[in-house]
Tab-separated table of C-alpha atoms in Angstrom:
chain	number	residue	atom	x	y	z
O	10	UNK	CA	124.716	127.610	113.681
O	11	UNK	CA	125.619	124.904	111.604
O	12	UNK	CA	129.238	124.885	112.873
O	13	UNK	CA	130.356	124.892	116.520
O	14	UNK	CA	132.170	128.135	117.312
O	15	UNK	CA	134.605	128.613	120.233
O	16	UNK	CA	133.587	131.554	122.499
O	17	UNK	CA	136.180	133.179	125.149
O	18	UNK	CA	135.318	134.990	128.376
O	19	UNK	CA	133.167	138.169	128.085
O	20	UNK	CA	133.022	138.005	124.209
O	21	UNK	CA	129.811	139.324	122.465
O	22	UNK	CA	128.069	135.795	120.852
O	23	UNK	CA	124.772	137.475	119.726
O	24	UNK	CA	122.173	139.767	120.698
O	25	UNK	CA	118.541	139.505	122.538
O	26	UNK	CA	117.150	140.383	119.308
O	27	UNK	CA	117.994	137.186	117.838
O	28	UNK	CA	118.435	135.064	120.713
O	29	UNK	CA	117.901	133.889	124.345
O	30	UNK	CA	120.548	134.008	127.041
O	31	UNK	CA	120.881	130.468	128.262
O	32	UNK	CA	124.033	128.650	130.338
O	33	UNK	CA	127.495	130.074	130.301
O	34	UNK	CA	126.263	133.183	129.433
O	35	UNK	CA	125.241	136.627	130.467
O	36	UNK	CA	123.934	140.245	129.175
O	37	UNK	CA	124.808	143.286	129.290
O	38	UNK	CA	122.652	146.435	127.263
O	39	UNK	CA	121.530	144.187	124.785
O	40	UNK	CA	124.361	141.865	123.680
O	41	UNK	CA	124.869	138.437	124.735
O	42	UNK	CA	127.851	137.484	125.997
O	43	UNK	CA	130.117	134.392	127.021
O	44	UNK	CA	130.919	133.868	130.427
O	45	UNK	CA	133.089	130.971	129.485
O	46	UNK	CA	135.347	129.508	127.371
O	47	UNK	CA	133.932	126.666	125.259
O	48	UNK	CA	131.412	126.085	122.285
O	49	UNK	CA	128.766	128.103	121.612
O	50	UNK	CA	124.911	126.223	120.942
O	51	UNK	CA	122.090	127.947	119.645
O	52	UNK	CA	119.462	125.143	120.165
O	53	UNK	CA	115.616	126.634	120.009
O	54	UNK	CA	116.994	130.330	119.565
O	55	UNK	CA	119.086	129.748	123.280
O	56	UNK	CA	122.513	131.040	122.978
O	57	UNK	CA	124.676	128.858	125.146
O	58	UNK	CA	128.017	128.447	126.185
O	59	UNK	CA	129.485	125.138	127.572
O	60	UNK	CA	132.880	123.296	128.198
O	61	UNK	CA	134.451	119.956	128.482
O	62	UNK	CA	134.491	118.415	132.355
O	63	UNK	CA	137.661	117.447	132.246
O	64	UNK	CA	140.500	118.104	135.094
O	65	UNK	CA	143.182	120.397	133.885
O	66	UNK	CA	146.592	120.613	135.789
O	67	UNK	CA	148.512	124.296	135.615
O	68	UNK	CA	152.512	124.478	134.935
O	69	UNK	CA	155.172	127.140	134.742
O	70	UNK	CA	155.030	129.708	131.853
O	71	UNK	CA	151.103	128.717	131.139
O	72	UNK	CA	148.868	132.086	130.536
O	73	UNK	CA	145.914	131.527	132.169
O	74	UNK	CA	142.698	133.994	131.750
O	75	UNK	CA	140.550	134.160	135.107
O	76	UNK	CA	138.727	136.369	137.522
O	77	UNK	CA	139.774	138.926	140.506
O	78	UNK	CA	137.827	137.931	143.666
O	79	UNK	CA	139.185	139.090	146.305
O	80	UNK	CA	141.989	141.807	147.362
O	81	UNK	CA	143.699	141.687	150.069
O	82	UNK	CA	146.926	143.632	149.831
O	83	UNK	CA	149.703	143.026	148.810
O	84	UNK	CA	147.427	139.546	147.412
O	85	UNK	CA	144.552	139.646	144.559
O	86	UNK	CA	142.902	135.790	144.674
O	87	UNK	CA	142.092	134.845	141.245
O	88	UNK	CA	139.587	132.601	140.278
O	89	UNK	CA	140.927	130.376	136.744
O	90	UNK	CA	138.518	129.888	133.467
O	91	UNK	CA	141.159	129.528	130.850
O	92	UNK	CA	144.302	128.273	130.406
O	93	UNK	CA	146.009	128.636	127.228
O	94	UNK	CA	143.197	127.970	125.437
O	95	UNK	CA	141.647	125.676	126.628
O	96	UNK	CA	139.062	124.971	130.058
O	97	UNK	CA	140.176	124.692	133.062
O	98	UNK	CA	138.585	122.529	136.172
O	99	UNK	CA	140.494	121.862	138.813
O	100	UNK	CA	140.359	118.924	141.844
O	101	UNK	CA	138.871	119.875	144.922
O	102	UNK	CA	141.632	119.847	146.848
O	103	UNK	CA	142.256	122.998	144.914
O	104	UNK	CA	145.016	125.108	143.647
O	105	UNK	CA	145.178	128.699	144.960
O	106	UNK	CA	146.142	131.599	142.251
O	107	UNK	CA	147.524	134.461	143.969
O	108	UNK	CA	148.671	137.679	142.355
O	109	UNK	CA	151.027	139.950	144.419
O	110	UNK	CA	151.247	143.613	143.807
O	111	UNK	CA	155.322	143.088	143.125
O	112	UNK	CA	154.353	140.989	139.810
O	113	UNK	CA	152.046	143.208	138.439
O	114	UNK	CA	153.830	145.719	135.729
O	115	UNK	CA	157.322	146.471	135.714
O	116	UNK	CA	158.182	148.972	138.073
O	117	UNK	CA	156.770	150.104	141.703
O	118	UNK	CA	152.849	149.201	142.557
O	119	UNK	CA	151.898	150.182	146.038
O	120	UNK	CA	148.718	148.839	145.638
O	121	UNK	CA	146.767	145.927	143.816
O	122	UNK	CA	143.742	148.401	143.621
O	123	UNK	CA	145.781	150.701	141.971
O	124	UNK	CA	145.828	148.539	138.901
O	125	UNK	CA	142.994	145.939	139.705
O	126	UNK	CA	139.733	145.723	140.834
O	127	UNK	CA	137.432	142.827	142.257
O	128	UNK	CA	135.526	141.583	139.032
O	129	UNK	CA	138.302	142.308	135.948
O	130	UNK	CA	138.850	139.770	134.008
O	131	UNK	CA	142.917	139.311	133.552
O	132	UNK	CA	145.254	137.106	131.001
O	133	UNK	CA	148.159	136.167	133.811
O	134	UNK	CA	151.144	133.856	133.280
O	135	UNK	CA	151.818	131.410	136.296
O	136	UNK	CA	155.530	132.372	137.429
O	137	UNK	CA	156.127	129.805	140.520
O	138	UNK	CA	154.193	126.872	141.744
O	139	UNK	CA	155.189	126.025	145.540
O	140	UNK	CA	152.814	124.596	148.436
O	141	UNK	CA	149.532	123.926	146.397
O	142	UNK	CA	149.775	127.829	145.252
O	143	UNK	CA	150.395	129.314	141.772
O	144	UNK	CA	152.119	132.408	141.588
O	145	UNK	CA	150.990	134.806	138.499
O	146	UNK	CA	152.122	137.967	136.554
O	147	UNK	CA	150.666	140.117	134.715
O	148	UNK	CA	153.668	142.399	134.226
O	149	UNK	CA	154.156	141.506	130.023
O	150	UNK	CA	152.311	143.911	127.227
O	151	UNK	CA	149.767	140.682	126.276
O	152	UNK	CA	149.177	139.829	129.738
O	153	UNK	CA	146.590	142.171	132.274
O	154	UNK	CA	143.102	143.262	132.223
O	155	UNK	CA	140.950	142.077	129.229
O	156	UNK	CA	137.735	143.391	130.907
O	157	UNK	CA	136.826	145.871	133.137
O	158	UNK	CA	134.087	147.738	134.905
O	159	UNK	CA	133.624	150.838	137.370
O	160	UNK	CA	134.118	149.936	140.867
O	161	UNK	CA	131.260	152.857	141.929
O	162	UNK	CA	129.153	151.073	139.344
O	163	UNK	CA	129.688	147.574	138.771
O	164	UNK	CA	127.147	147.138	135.626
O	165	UNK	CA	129.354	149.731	133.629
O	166	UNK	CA	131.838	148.119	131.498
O	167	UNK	CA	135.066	150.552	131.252
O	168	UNK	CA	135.880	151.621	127.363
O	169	UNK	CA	139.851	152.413	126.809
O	170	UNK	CA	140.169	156.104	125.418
O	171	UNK	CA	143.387	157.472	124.619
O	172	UNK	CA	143.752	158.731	128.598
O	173	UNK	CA	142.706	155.489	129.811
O	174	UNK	CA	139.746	153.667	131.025
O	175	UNK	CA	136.339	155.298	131.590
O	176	UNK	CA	132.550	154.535	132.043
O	177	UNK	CA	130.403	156.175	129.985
O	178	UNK	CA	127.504	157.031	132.221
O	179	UNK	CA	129.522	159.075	134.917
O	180	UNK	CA	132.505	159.486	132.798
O	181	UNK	CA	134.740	158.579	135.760
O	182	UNK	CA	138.273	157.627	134.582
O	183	UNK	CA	139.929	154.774	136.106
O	184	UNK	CA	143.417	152.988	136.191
O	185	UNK	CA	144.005	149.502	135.239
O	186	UNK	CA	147.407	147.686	133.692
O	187	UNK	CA	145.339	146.743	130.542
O	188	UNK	CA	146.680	143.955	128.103
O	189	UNK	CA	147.530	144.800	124.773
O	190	UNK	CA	144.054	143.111	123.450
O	191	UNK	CA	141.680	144.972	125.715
O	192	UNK	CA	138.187	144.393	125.098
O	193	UNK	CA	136.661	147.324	124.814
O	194	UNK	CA	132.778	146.647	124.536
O	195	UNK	CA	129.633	149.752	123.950
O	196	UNK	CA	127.112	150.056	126.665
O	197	UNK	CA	123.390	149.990	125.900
């Protein structure tokens, strides 16, 4: 590549035809993708993804892309990557991100795992920072799921389809509160 290209989470940055998975990256089927945000390198035919080191420090209204880890009702812990942009690493001491069922969409959820799942990959906006912990929402059209797979099988990315989400190799449907820019990516 003769010019550096940005890469965001889960975007498709080559294939295994052309290239070898290196850092900040991972595969799925046959395509390469970023498990990052930063600058892709192909050095020696190695497809890698990588991002500054620097300390980043969240405020009010920023949309931040990250990861679910954990559910524990009415809480989802989310895991940051991304905010607004740009990379984010942040001091030991840690902030918390903590989703709450009541910020999700607009309306009623019961449940987190009625809309999330340990895994997805969501576009949240931080609504209240108190105590070391960062509230977030997801309950705008831009701001949800951006990636999703089956939570009976984990390897199978979910496609959207007119009637929602669905794996292709059990065709099971499942819910999620999607963002408007899903990315909806083919299995091998």
């Amino acid at each position: 590549m003769d010019k550096k290209r940005k890469a965001s989470p889960g975007e498709e940055i080559g294939t295994e035809e052309e290239f070898v998975a290196g850092a900040g990256t991972y595969v799925e089927g046959s395509a390469i993708h970023s498990a990052l945000e930063g600058e892709i390198s192909d050095e020696g035919r190695t497809l890698s993804v990588s991002r500054p080191n620097r300390v980043s420090q969240p405020g009010l209204g920023v949309k931040v892309i990250g990861r679910i880890e954990n559910i524990i009702d009415p809480i989802a812990i989310v895991s940051i990557h991304e905010m607004e942009g740009e990379s984010a690493r942040f001091p030991i001491t840690g902030v918390n991100f903590v989703l709450r069922a009541s910020n999700i969409k607009k309306g009623y959820t019961r449940k987190i795992r009625d809309e999330y799942s340990i895994g997805d990959i969501i576009r949240a906006k931080i609504v209240e920072i108190k105590n070391g912990e960062c509230q977030l929402a997801t309950d705008e059209d831009d701001l949800g799921c951006l990636k999703a797979y089956s939570s009976s099988r984990k390897r199978c990315a979910l496609h959207k389809t007119p009637t929602g989400l669905k794996c292709e190799n059990d065709d099971k449907k499942e819910n999620r509160k999607i963002a408007s820019d899903y990315i909806s990516v083919q299995n091998a």
